[in-house]
Amino acid sequence: MEKKPVLLVVDDDPQVLSAIDRDLRSEFRRDYRILRANSGTEALEALHQLKTRAEPLALVLADQRMPDMEGVQLLEQARTLFPEAKRVLLTAYADTEAAIRAINDARLDYYLMKPWDPPQDLLYPTLHDLLSAWQATYKPRFSGVRLVGFQWSPLSHELKDFLAAHMVAFQWYDFETNPEAPVLLASTGYSPSELPVVLGADGQTLAQPSRGALAELLGLSRKASQELYDVVVIGAGPSGLAAAVYGASEGLKTLIIERQNPGGQAGTSSRIENYLGFPTGLSGAELAHRAWAQAVRLGAEFLLSQEVTKLCVQDQYKVLTLADGSEVRTRAVVMTPGVSYRQLEVPGIEHLTGAGVYYGAARTEARSCGDQDVYVVGGGNSAGQAAMYLATYARRVFIVIRGESLAASMSAYLIEQIGRTPNIELLPFTEVQEVRGQDHLEEVVLRQNRTGEVQTRAARALFVFIGAKPSTEWLCDVLLCDGKGFVLTGRDLVADPRYAGQWKRGREPFALESSVPGIFAAGDSRAGAMARVASAVGEGSMAIKFVHQYLDE
């Protein structure tokens, strides 16, 4: 059996070290092994031993002021050895400025102040949050879901992306490079031609499963339990999750339906650092997982890997038809289908998608890019976050943009971080002209638009972030949309003469109400919405206020 994950605490003051060791053991010894070190040098020796023995490290908590090595320096070296481990600085009031700088410079996860008494209020909540996030991505060696497949198989990539998005800890076995993979596959009775194969924690196996079949294997609900709901939320991005949280918390019988992965486009972000209340940032998957757990705790019901294919109005009820033919009835609907990444239209792209060319999958594929060159196309925050995450693993990361700089489309904090990262290079005035490869990406052809120069470069992976389009193709026959497919709401339905007569109610539409009374739109697929996580969360919660007003009519 694998040993418990390690919590390493470091402080040169014996009394402080004993106190923090005592408090950690009191709260965490059931699930973790607590190690202590009285200097940065001793801590580094312990880290190298853990690495050699392939033992899991969950968290390092280090004092800032130590004579042989500052805590920030130790945490930077710990990140090199254990990139996924959480890093916490223990500091006095006088050192808080250094701690805040370290959040950006050393990718610190958090800092804690001395004294931390009582630990129930000032220590345990923070560490529980950090360890929960670590556990969500931690991949034990001998338990949990295992996936055997080919690295360059689009279906293998899709399954990895699905498991990662649902925060399911899994172990990946590349059939061509992992010597354990053929043995594991033989134990299932399947042949290599049937890969990828999923092995569940309970012994069940699936060959080349669909998303729906995998969801059922994981125990994710795909059938509605009620005959009638007060509100159904379609889409589990930030706005949909916020609507589910507020709808359930306010006593509405709430159902949320998601066809792909919780978190939407934001869920693919490797790190969101400008969301209120998270000073050290968090991944989009972590944010989605926390909101999902919160909504479930408050009473919301989820249907995952289910797609709504039709919406119609029958008297005061809305009837939703799902892809499997089943129907869901509700009194109100909040539409949050979100957006999807625009496709890069160059020769070779379709053949290599999922086999070296990826859309918003930096967290899923980053580990496979070790010590190789990768390319990121796009200049927005999603592209910047992906580049920073990939730089931890890849030899070099090239950001390809058509403009002169990132200033017009990327947040200043990300531009500063990219500028300080030595293995990230910006390629301005450049476009991808072609991608090449037999069964996987091997080369990208780049064109420098100012000089006309064309270069062919070796590439391990290409990550595309070139904007998004609303996922409303099936909606615009039912709801009024603008020319780009975004759902029109509120005053837009009555103020613009182009849409005169479309609103049939005796009152003005509520602010987020669509052209069909009782159907509301929120988030990125709504016309006029701001493409920010915070605004999407705000709109999702606002929509529930209008749902209440509609139901009270």
Coordinates of C-alpha atoms in Angstrom, one line a residue:
M1 CA 0.0 0.0 0.0
E2 CA 1.1 3.5 -0.8
K3 CA 2.2 5.6 2.2
K4 CA 0.1 8.6 3.3
P5 CA 0.9 11.9 1.6
V6 CA 3.4 14.0 3.5
L7 CA 3.0 17.4 5.1
L8 CA 6.4 19.0 5.6
V9 CA 6.7 21.8 8.3
V10 CA 10.0 23.8 8.5
D11 CA 11.0 26.3 11.2
D12 CA 14.3 27.0 13.0
D13 CA 12.6 28.0 16.2
P14 CA 12.2 24.7 18.2
Q15 CA 9.2 26.0 20.1
V16 CA 7.4 27.2 17.0
L17 CA 8.2 24.0 15.2
S18 CA 6.8 21.9 18.0
A19 CA 3.7 24.0 18.2
I20 CA 2.9 23.8 14.5
D21 CA 3.8 20.1 14.4
R22 CA 1.4 19.5 17.3
D23 CA -1.4 21.3 15.7
L24 CA -1.0 19.6 12.3
R25 CA -0.9 16.2 13.9
S26 CA -4.0 16.9 15.9
E27 CA -6.0 17.7 12.8
F28 CA -4.4 15.9 9.9
R29 CA -2.6 12.7 11.1
R30 CA -5.4 10.4 10.1
D31 CA -4.9 11.2 6.4
Y32 CA -1.3 12.6 6.2
R33 CA 2.1 11.9 7.5
I34 CA 3.7 14.9 9.2
L35 CA 7.4 15.5 8.8
R36 CA 9.4 18.3 10.4
A37 CA 12.7 20.0 9.7
N38 CA 14.5 22.7 11.7
S39 CA 16.3 24.3 8.7
G40 CA 16.0 24.9 5.0
T41 CA 18.9 22.6 4.3
E42 CA 17.4 19.7 6.3
A43 CA 14.1 20.3 4.6
L44 CA 15.7 20.1 1.1
E45 CA 17.3 16.8 2.1
A46 CA 13.9 15.4 3.2
L47 CA 12.4 16.6 -0.1
H48 CA 15.1 14.8 -2.2
Q49 CA 14.5 11.6 -0.2
L50 CA 10.7 11.8 -0.8
K51 CA 11.4 12.3 -4.5
T52 CA 13.8 9.4 -4.7
R53 CA 11.3 7.1 -2.9
A54 CA 8.4 8.4 -5.1
E55 CA 6.4 9.4 -2.0
P56 CA 3.7 11.9 -2.4
L57 CA 4.1 15.4 -1.0
A58 CA 0.9 17.4 -0.4
L59 CA 2.1 20.6 1.3
V60 CA 5.2 22.4 2.6
L61 CA 4.8 25.0 5.3
A62 CA 8.0 27.0 5.9
D63 CA 8.9 29.9 8.1
Q64 CA 10.2 32.9 6.2
R65 CA 13.1 34.0 8.5
M66 CA 15.6 31.1 8.8
P67 CA 19.4 31.7 9.0
D68 CA 20.6 29.3 6.3
M69 CA 17.7 29.8 3.8
E70 CA 14.7 32.0 3.6
G71 CA 11.3 30.3 3.5
V72 CA 10.6 31.7 0.0
Q73 CA 13.8 30.2 -1.4
L74 CA 12.9 26.8 0.1
L75 CA 9.4 26.9 -1.4
E76 CA 10.8 27.8 -4.8
Q77 CA 13.1 24.8 -4.7
A78 CA 10.2 22.6 -3.4
R79 CA 8.2 23.7 -6.5
T80 CA 10.9 22.3 -8.8
L81 CA 10.9 18.9 -7.1
F82 CA 7.1 18.7 -6.4
P83 CA 5.3 21.1 -8.8
E84 CA 1.8 20.0 -7.6
A85 CA 2.5 20.3 -3.9
K86 CA 0.9 23.3 -2.1
R87 CA 3.3 25.9 -0.7
V88 CA 2.5 28.0 2.4
L89 CA 4.8 30.6 4.0
L90 CA 4.7 31.2 7.8
T91 CA 5.5 34.8 8.5
A92 CA 5.4 37.5 11.0
Y93 CA 3.6 40.8 10.4
A94 CA 6.9 42.5 9.3
D95 CA 7.3 40.0 6.5
T96 CA 3.9 40.3 4.9
E97 CA 5.2 42.4 2.0
A98 CA 7.7 39.7 1.1
A99 CA 5.0 37.1 1.4
I100 CA 2.7 39.0 -1.0
R101 CA 5.5 39.4 -3.5
A102 CA 6.2 35.7 -3.3
I103 CA 2.6 34.9 -4.4
N104 CA 3.6 36.1 -7.9
D105 CA 7.4 35.4 -7.9
A106 CA 7.5 32.0 -6.2
R107 CA 4.0 30.9 -7.1
L108 CA 3.2 30.8 -3.4
D109 CA -0.2 29.3 -2.6
Y110 CA -0.8 31.1 0.7
Y111 CA 0.8 32.7 3.6
L112 CA -0.1 32.4 7.3
M113 CA 0.6 34.9 10.1
K114 CA 2.1 34.1 13.5
P115 CA 0.5 33.4 15.9
W116 CA -2.2 31.2 14.4
D117 CA -4.1 30.7 17.7
P118 CA -6.8 29.4 17.7
P119 CA -5.9 27.0 14.9
Q120 CA -9.5 26.1 14.4
D121 CA -10.1 29.6 13.0
L122 CA -6.7 30.7 11.7
L123 CA -4.9 27.6 10.5
Y124 CA -7.2 24.6 9.7
P125 CA -9.7 26.2 7.3
T126 CA -6.9 27.4 5.0
L127 CA -5.0 24.2 5.0
H128 CA -8.2 22.1 4.5
D129 CA -9.0 24.2 1.4
L130 CA -5.5 23.8 0.0
L131 CA -5.3 20.0 0.7
S132 CA -8.8 19.5 -0.8
A133 CA -7.5 21.2 -4.0
W134 CA -4.4 19.0 -4.0
Q135 CA -6.4 15.8 -3.4
A136 CA -8.6 16.6 -6.3
T137 CA -5.7 16.4 -8.7
Y138 CA -3.5 13.9 -6.8
K139 CA -3.2 10.6 -8.7
P140 CA -2.5 7.6 -6.3
R141 CA -0.5 4.8 -7.7
F142 CA -2.7 1.9 -6.8
S143 CA -6.2 3.1 -6.3
G144 CA -8.9 5.1 -8.2
V145 CA -9.7 5.2 -11.9
R146 CA -7.0 4.0 -14.4
L147 CA -7.0 4.9 -18.1
V148 CA -5.0 2.9 -20.6
G149 CA -4.6 4.3 -24.1
F150 CA -2.4 5.9 -26.8
Q151 CA -1.0 9.3 -26.2
W152 CA -2.0 10.5 -29.7
S153 CA -5.5 9.1 -29.6
P154 CA -8.2 11.9 -29.7
L155 CA -10.5 9.7 -27.7
S156 CA -7.8 9.1 -25.1
H157 CA -7.4 12.9 -24.8
E158 CA -11.2 13.4 -24.6
L159 CA -11.4 10.9 -21.7
K160 CA -8.5 12.5 -19.9
D161 CA -10.1 15.9 -20.3
F162 CA -13.4 14.6 -19.0
L163 CA -11.9 13.0 -15.9
A164 CA -9.7 16.1 -15.2
A165 CA -12.7 18.5 -15.6
H166 CA -14.8 16.4 -13.2
M167 CA -11.9 16.5 -10.7
V168 CA -11.6 12.7 -10.7
A169 CA -8.2 11.4 -9.6
F170 CA -7.0 9.0 -12.3
Q171 CA -3.8 7.3 -13.4
W172 CA -2.8 7.5 -17.1
Y173 CA -1.0 4.6 -18.8
D174 CA 0.4 5.3 -22.2
F175 CA 0.4 1.9 -24.0
E176 CA 3.5 2.6 -26.0
T177 CA 5.8 4.0 -23.3
N178 CA 4.5 2.6 -20.0
P179 CA 5.7 -1.0 -19.4
E180 CA 2.8 -1.6 -16.9
A181 CA 0.2 -0.7 -19.6
P182 CA 0.2 -4.0 -21.6
V183 CA 0.1 -6.0 -18.3
L184 CA -2.8 -3.9 -17.0
L185 CA -4.7 -4.2 -20.4
A186 CA -4.2 -8.0 -20.5
S187 CA -5.9 -8.2 -17.0
T188 CA -9.0 -6.7 -18.5
G189 CA -9.4 -9.1 -21.4
Y190 CA -9.4 -6.3 -24.0
S191 CA -6.9 -6.1 -26.9
P192 CA -4.9 -3.0 -28.0
S193 CA -7.3 -2.4 -30.9
E194 CA -10.0 -1.7 -28.3
L195 CA -8.0 1.1 -26.5
P196 CA -8.6 3.3 -24.7
V197 CA -9.8 1.3 -21.7
V198 CA -11.0 2.7 -18.4
L199 CA -10.7 0.7 -15.2
G200 CA -12.9 1.8 -12.4
A201 CA -12.0 1.8 -8.8
D202 CA -14.6 -1.0 -8.2
G203 CA -13.2 -3.3 -10.9
Q204 CA -15.5 -2.3 -13.7
T205 CA -13.9 -1.8 -17.2
L206 CA -15.0 0.0 -20.3
A207 CA -13.5 0.0 -23.7
Q208 CA -13.7 3.1 -25.9
P209 CA -16.5 4.5 -23.7
S210 CA -18.7 7.5 -24.5
R211 CA -18.9 10.4 -22.1
G212 CA -22.3 9.2 -20.9
A213 CA -21.0 5.6 -20.2
L214 CA -18.0 7.0 -18.4
A215 CA -20.3 9.3 -16.3
E216 CA -22.3 6.3 -15.3
L217 CA -19.2 4.4 -14.4
L218 CA -18.2 7.3 -12.1
G219 CA -21.7 7.4 -10.5
L220 CA -22.6 10.7 -12.0
S221 CA -26.4 11.2 -12.3
R222 CA -27.9 11.3 -15.8
K223 CA -31.6 10.9 -15.0
A224 CA -33.9 13.6 -13.5
S225 CA -35.4 12.5 -10.2
Q226 CA -38.4 14.9 -10.1
E227 CA -41.4 15.3 -12.4
L228 CA -41.4 19.1 -12.2
Y229 CA -38.8 21.7 -11.2
D230 CA -39.1 25.3 -10.3
V231 CA -36.0 26.2 -12.4
V232 CA -33.7 24.3 -14.7
V233 CA -30.3 25.7 -15.4
I234 CA -28.8 24.7 -18.8
G235 CA -25.0 24.8 -18.6
A236 CA -22.6 24.4 -15.6
G237 CA -20.2 27.3 -16.3
P238 CA -19.7 30.0 -13.6
S239 CA -23.0 31.6 -14.3
G240 CA -24.9 28.3 -14.3
L241 CA -23.2 27.1 -11.1
A242 CA -24.0 30.5 -9.5
A243 CA -27.7 30.2 -10.5
A244 CA -27.8 26.6 -9.1
V245 CA -26.2 27.7 -5.8
Y246 CA -28.6 30.6 -5.3
G247 CA -31.7 28.8 -6.6
A248 CA -31.1 25.9 -4.3
S249 CA -30.2 28.1 -1.3
E250 CA -33.5 30.1 -1.7
G251 CA -35.7 27.0 -1.7
L252 CA -36.3 26.5 -5.4
K253 CA -36.4 23.0 -6.7
T254 CA -33.3 23.3 -8.9
L255 CA -31.9 21.1 -11.7
I256 CA -28.7 21.9 -13.6
I257 CA -27.9 20.1 -16.9
E258 CA -24.4 20.1 -18.4
R259 CA -23.5 18.4 -21.7
Q260 CA -19.7 18.6 -21.4
N261 CA -17.6 19.5 -18.4
P262 CA -18.5 21.6 -15.3
G263 CA -16.9 25.0 -15.4
G264 CA -17.4 25.8 -19.0
Q265 CA -14.6 27.6 -20.8
A266 CA -13.5 29.1 -17.5
G267 CA -13.1 25.5 -16.2
T268 CA -10.2 25.0 -18.6
S269 CA -8.2 27.9 -17.2
S270 CA -5.0 26.6 -15.5
R271 CA -5.0 29.6 -13.1
I272 CA -7.5 32.4 -12.4
E273 CA -5.8 35.1 -10.4
N274 CA -8.2 38.1 -10.6
Y275 CA -11.2 36.5 -9.0
L276 CA -12.3 38.2 -5.8
G277 CA -11.4 36.4 -2.6
F278 CA -8.6 34.2 -3.9
P279 CA -5.4 36.2 -3.6
T280 CA -3.2 33.4 -4.7
G281 CA -5.5 32.3 -7.5
L282 CA -7.0 29.0 -8.3
S283 CA -7.6 26.8 -11.4
G284 CA -10.9 27.0 -13.2
A285 CA -11.5 23.3 -12.4
E286 CA -11.0 24.0 -8.7
L287 CA -13.5 26.9 -8.8
A288 CA -16.0 24.7 -10.7
H289 CA -15.5 21.8 -8.2
R290 CA -16.1 24.1 -5.2
A291 CA -19.2 25.6 -6.7
W292 CA -20.5 22.2 -7.7
A293 CA -20.0 20.8 -4.2
Q294 CA -21.7 23.9 -2.8
A295 CA -24.7 23.6 -5.0
V296 CA -25.2 19.9 -4.2
R297 CA -24.9 20.6 -0.5
L298 CA -27.6 23.2 -0.8
G299 CA -29.9 20.8 -2.6
A300 CA -29.4 21.3 -6.3
E301 CA -29.6 18.3 -8.6
F302 CA -27.1 17.7 -11.4
L303 CA -27.4 15.9 -14.7
L304 CA -24.0 15.5 -16.2
S305 CA -23.1 14.5 -19.8
Q306 CA -26.6 15.1 -20.8
E307 CA -27.6 17.5 -23.6
V308 CA -30.8 19.4 -24.1
T309 CA -31.8 19.1 -27.8
K310 CA -35.2 20.8 -27.7
L311 CA -37.1 23.4 -25.7
C312 CA -40.8 24.2 -26.0
V313 CA -43.4 26.0 -24.0
Q314 CA -46.7 24.3 -23.0
D315 CA -49.0 26.6 -21.1
Q316 CA -47.0 28.0 -18.2
Y317 CA -44.5 25.2 -18.3
K318 CA -41.2 24.7 -20.2
V319 CA -40.5 21.2 -21.6
L320 CA -36.9 20.2 -22.2
T321 CA -36.1 17.2 -24.4
L322 CA -32.8 15.5 -23.7
A323 CA -30.6 13.6 -26.2
D324 CA -31.7 10.3 -24.8
G325 CA -35.3 11.1 -25.5
S326 CA -36.4 11.8 -21.9
E327 CA -38.1 15.0 -21.0
V328 CA -37.8 17.4 -18.1
R329 CA -40.6 19.8 -17.1
T330 CA -40.0 23.1 -15.3
R331 CA -41.6 26.4 -14.5
A332 CA -38.6 28.6 -15.4
V333 CA -35.3 28.1 -17.3
V334 CA -32.0 29.9 -16.9
M335 CA -30.0 29.5 -20.1
T336 CA -26.2 29.5 -19.5
P337 CA -24.8 27.4 -22.4
G338 CA -21.7 29.5 -22.5
V339 CA -19.3 29.6 -25.4
S340 CA -17.0 27.3 -27.3
Y341 CA -13.5 27.9 -28.6
R342 CA -13.3 29.0 -32.2
Q343 CA -11.5 26.6 -34.4
L344 CA -8.2 27.4 -36.0
E345 CA -8.8 27.0 -39.7
V346 CA -5.5 26.0 -41.3
P347 CA -4.4 22.9 -43.3
G348 CA -3.9 19.8 -41.3
I349 CA -5.8 21.0 -38.2
E350 CA -8.8 18.6 -38.3
H351 CA -6.6 15.5 -38.7
L352 CA -4.4 16.5 -35.7
T353 CA -7.1 17.8 -33.2
G354 CA -6.7 15.8 -30.1
A355 CA -3.4 14.4 -31.3
G356 CA -1.1 17.3 -30.5
V357 CA -3.5 20.2 -31.3
Y358 CA -5.7 21.1 -28.3
Y359 CA -8.4 23.6 -27.5
G360 CA -8.2 24.8 -23.8
A361 CA -6.6 21.6 -22.5
A362 CA -3.4 22.9 -21.0
R363 CA -3.9 21.2 -17.6
T364 CA -4.7 17.9 -19.2
E365 CA -1.8 17.6 -21.5
A366 CA 0.9 19.7 -19.8
R367 CA 2.7 16.7 -18.2
S368 CA 3.2 15.1 -21.6
C369 CA 5.1 18.1 -22.9
G370 CA 8.1 17.7 -20.6
D371 CA 11.3 19.2 -22.0
Q372 CA 9.8 19.9 -25.4
D373 CA 8.7 23.0 -27.4
V374 CA 5.0 23.9 -27.4
Y375 CA 3.0 26.7 -29.0
V376 CA 0.1 28.7 -27.6
V377 CA -2.0 30.6 -30.2
G378 CA -3.9 33.7 -28.8
G379 CA -3.3 36.8 -26.7
G380 CA -6.1 36.7 -24.1
N381 CA -6.0 35.7 -20.5
S382 CA -6.8 32.1 -21.2
A383 CA -3.8 31.9 -23.4
G384 CA -1.6 33.6 -20.9
Q385 CA -2.7 31.3 -18.1
A386 CA -2.1 28.3 -20.2
A387 CA 1.4 29.5 -21.2
M388 CA 2.4 30.1 -17.5
Y389 CA 1.1 26.6 -16.6
L390 CA 2.9 24.9 -19.5
A391 CA 6.1 26.7 -18.8
T392 CA 6.4 24.5 -15.6
Y393 CA 6.8 21.4 -17.8
A394 CA 7.8 22.4 -21.3
R395 CA 11.3 23.3 -22.4
R396 CA 10.0 26.4 -24.3
V397 CA 6.6 28.0 -24.7
F398 CA 6.0 30.2 -27.7
I399 CA 3.0 32.6 -27.7
V400 CA 1.8 33.3 -31.2
I401 CA -0.2 36.5 -31.8
R402 CA -1.1 38.6 -34.8
G403 CA -0.6 41.9 -33.1
E404 CA 2.4 43.8 -31.8
S405 CA 1.9 43.0 -28.0
L406 CA -0.3 41.4 -25.4
A407 CA -1.3 44.7 -23.8
A408 CA -4.5 45.1 -25.8
S409 CA -6.0 41.8 -24.7
M410 CA -4.3 40.4 -21.6
S411 CA -4.4 41.5 -18.0
A412 CA -1.3 43.4 -16.8
Y413 CA -0.5 40.9 -14.0
L414 CA -0.2 38.0 -16.5
I415 CA 1.9 40.1 -18.9
E416 CA 4.3 40.8 -16.0
Q417 CA 4.5 37.1 -15.0
I418 CA 5.1 36.1 -18.6
G419 CA 7.9 38.7 -18.9
R420 CA 9.6 37.2 -15.9
T421 CA 9.4 33.6 -17.1
P422 CA 12.6 32.8 -19.1
N423 CA 11.2 29.9 -21.1
I424 CA 8.3 31.8 -22.6
E425 CA 8.8 33.7 -25.8
L426 CA 6.4 36.0 -27.6
L427 CA 6.1 35.8 -31.4
P428 CA 4.3 39.0 -32.5
F429 CA 2.9 39.7 -36.0
T430 CA 2.8 35.9 -36.5
E431 CA 0.2 33.4 -37.6
V432 CA 0.0 29.6 -37.8
Q433 CA -0.2 28.9 -41.5
E434 CA -0.2 25.0 -41.4
V435 CA 0.2 22.1 -39.0
R436 CA 1.9 18.9 -40.0
G437 CA 2.3 15.3 -38.8
Q438 CA 1.3 11.7 -39.5
D439 CA -0.6 10.4 -36.5
H440 CA 0.3 13.4 -34.3
L441 CA 1.6 16.9 -34.5
E442 CA 5.2 17.2 -35.5
E443 CA 5.6 20.6 -37.1
V444 CA 4.0 24.0 -37.2
V445 CA 4.4 26.4 -40.1
L446 CA 4.5 30.0 -39.0
R447 CA 4.3 33.1 -41.1
Q448 CA 5.7 36.5 -40.0
N449 CA 3.2 39.0 -41.4
R450 CA 5.5 42.0 -41.5
T451 CA 8.4 40.4 -43.4
G452 CA 6.5 37.5 -45.1
E453 CA 9.0 35.0 -43.8
V454 CA 7.7 31.5 -43.4
Q455 CA 9.3 29.1 -40.9
T456 CA 8.8 25.4 -40.2
R457 CA 9.4 24.5 -36.6
A458 CA 9.3 21.2 -34.6
A459 CA 6.4 21.2 -32.1
R460 CA 5.2 18.8 -29.5
A461 CA 1.8 20.5 -29.0
L462 CA -0.3 23.4 -30.1
F463 CA -2.8 25.0 -27.7
V464 CA -5.4 27.2 -29.4
F465 CA -7.2 30.1 -27.6
I466 CA -8.5 32.4 -30.4
G467 CA -11.8 33.6 -29.1
A468 CA -15.1 32.0 -28.7
K469 CA -18.6 31.7 -30.2
P470 CA -21.9 31.2 -28.3
S471 CA -23.2 27.6 -27.9
T472 CA -26.7 28.6 -29.0
E473 CA -27.2 26.9 -32.4
W474 CA -30.2 25.0 -31.1
L475 CA -31.7 28.0 -29.2
C476 CA -32.0 30.7 -31.9
D477 CA -35.1 29.1 -33.4
V478 CA -36.8 29.5 -30.0
L479 CA -35.3 32.6 -28.5
L480 CA -34.4 35.9 -30.2
C481 CA -30.6 36.1 -30.8
D482 CA -28.5 38.8 -32.4
G483 CA -26.6 38.3 -35.7
K484 CA -23.7 36.5 -33.9
G485 CA -25.9 34.1 -32.0
F486 CA -25.9 35.8 -28.6
V487 CA -29.3 35.7 -26.8
L488 CA -31.0 39.0 -26.5
T489 CA -32.5 40.0 -23.1
G490 CA -34.2 42.7 -21.2
R491 CA -34.3 46.2 -22.7
D492 CA -32.7 45.0 -25.9
L493 CA -36.0 43.3 -26.7
V494 CA -38.1 46.5 -26.6
A495 CA -35.6 49.4 -27.1
D496 CA -34.3 48.3 -30.5
P497 CA -36.8 48.9 -33.3
R498 CA -35.4 45.9 -35.2
Y499 CA -37.1 43.7 -32.6
A500 CA -40.3 45.5 -32.3
G501 CA -43.3 43.2 -31.6
Q502 CA -41.1 40.3 -30.4
W503 CA -42.0 40.8 -26.8
K504 CA -45.6 39.7 -26.2
R505 CA -46.1 40.3 -22.4
G506 CA -48.0 43.2 -20.9
R507 CA -45.0 44.2 -18.8
E508 CA -41.4 45.0 -19.8
P509 CA -39.0 42.0 -19.8
F510 CA -36.9 41.6 -16.7
A511 CA -33.2 42.5 -17.1
L512 CA -32.0 39.0 -18.0
E513 CA -35.3 37.7 -19.5
S514 CA -35.2 36.4 -23.1
S515 CA -38.0 36.9 -25.7
V516 CA -39.9 34.0 -24.1
P517 CA -41.2 34.9 -20.7
G518 CA -39.8 32.8 -17.9
I519 CA -36.7 31.9 -19.9
F520 CA -33.6 33.8 -18.7
A521 CA -30.1 34.1 -20.1
A522 CA -26.9 34.7 -18.2
G523 CA -23.1 34.5 -18.8
D524 CA -21.1 34.6 -22.0
S525 CA -23.8 33.5 -24.4
R526 CA -26.0 36.5 -23.5
A527 CA -25.7 39.6 -25.8
G528 CA -23.9 42.3 -24.0
A529 CA -22.3 40.1 -21.3
M530 CA -18.8 40.8 -20.1
A531 CA -16.4 37.9 -20.6
R532 CA -15.2 37.7 -16.9
V533 CA -15.8 35.0 -14.4
A534 CA -17.0 37.5 -11.7
S535 CA -19.6 39.0 -14.0
A536 CA -20.8 35.6 -15.1
V537 CA -21.2 34.6 -11.4
G538 CA -23.1 37.8 -10.8
E539 CA -25.5 37.3 -13.7
G540 CA -26.2 33.7 -12.6
S541 CA -27.2 34.9 -9.2
M542 CA -29.2 37.8 -10.5
A543 CA -31.2 35.5 -12.8
I544 CA -32.6 33.7 -9.7
K545 CA -34.0 37.0 -8.4
F546 CA -35.9 37.4 -11.7
V547 CA -37.0 33.8 -11.6
H548 CA -38.6 34.5 -8.2
Q549 CA -40.4 37.6 -9.7
Y550 CA -41.6 35.6 -12.7
L551 CA -42.9 32.7 -10.5
D552 CA -44.7 35.2 -8.3
E553 CA -46.7 36.7 -11.1

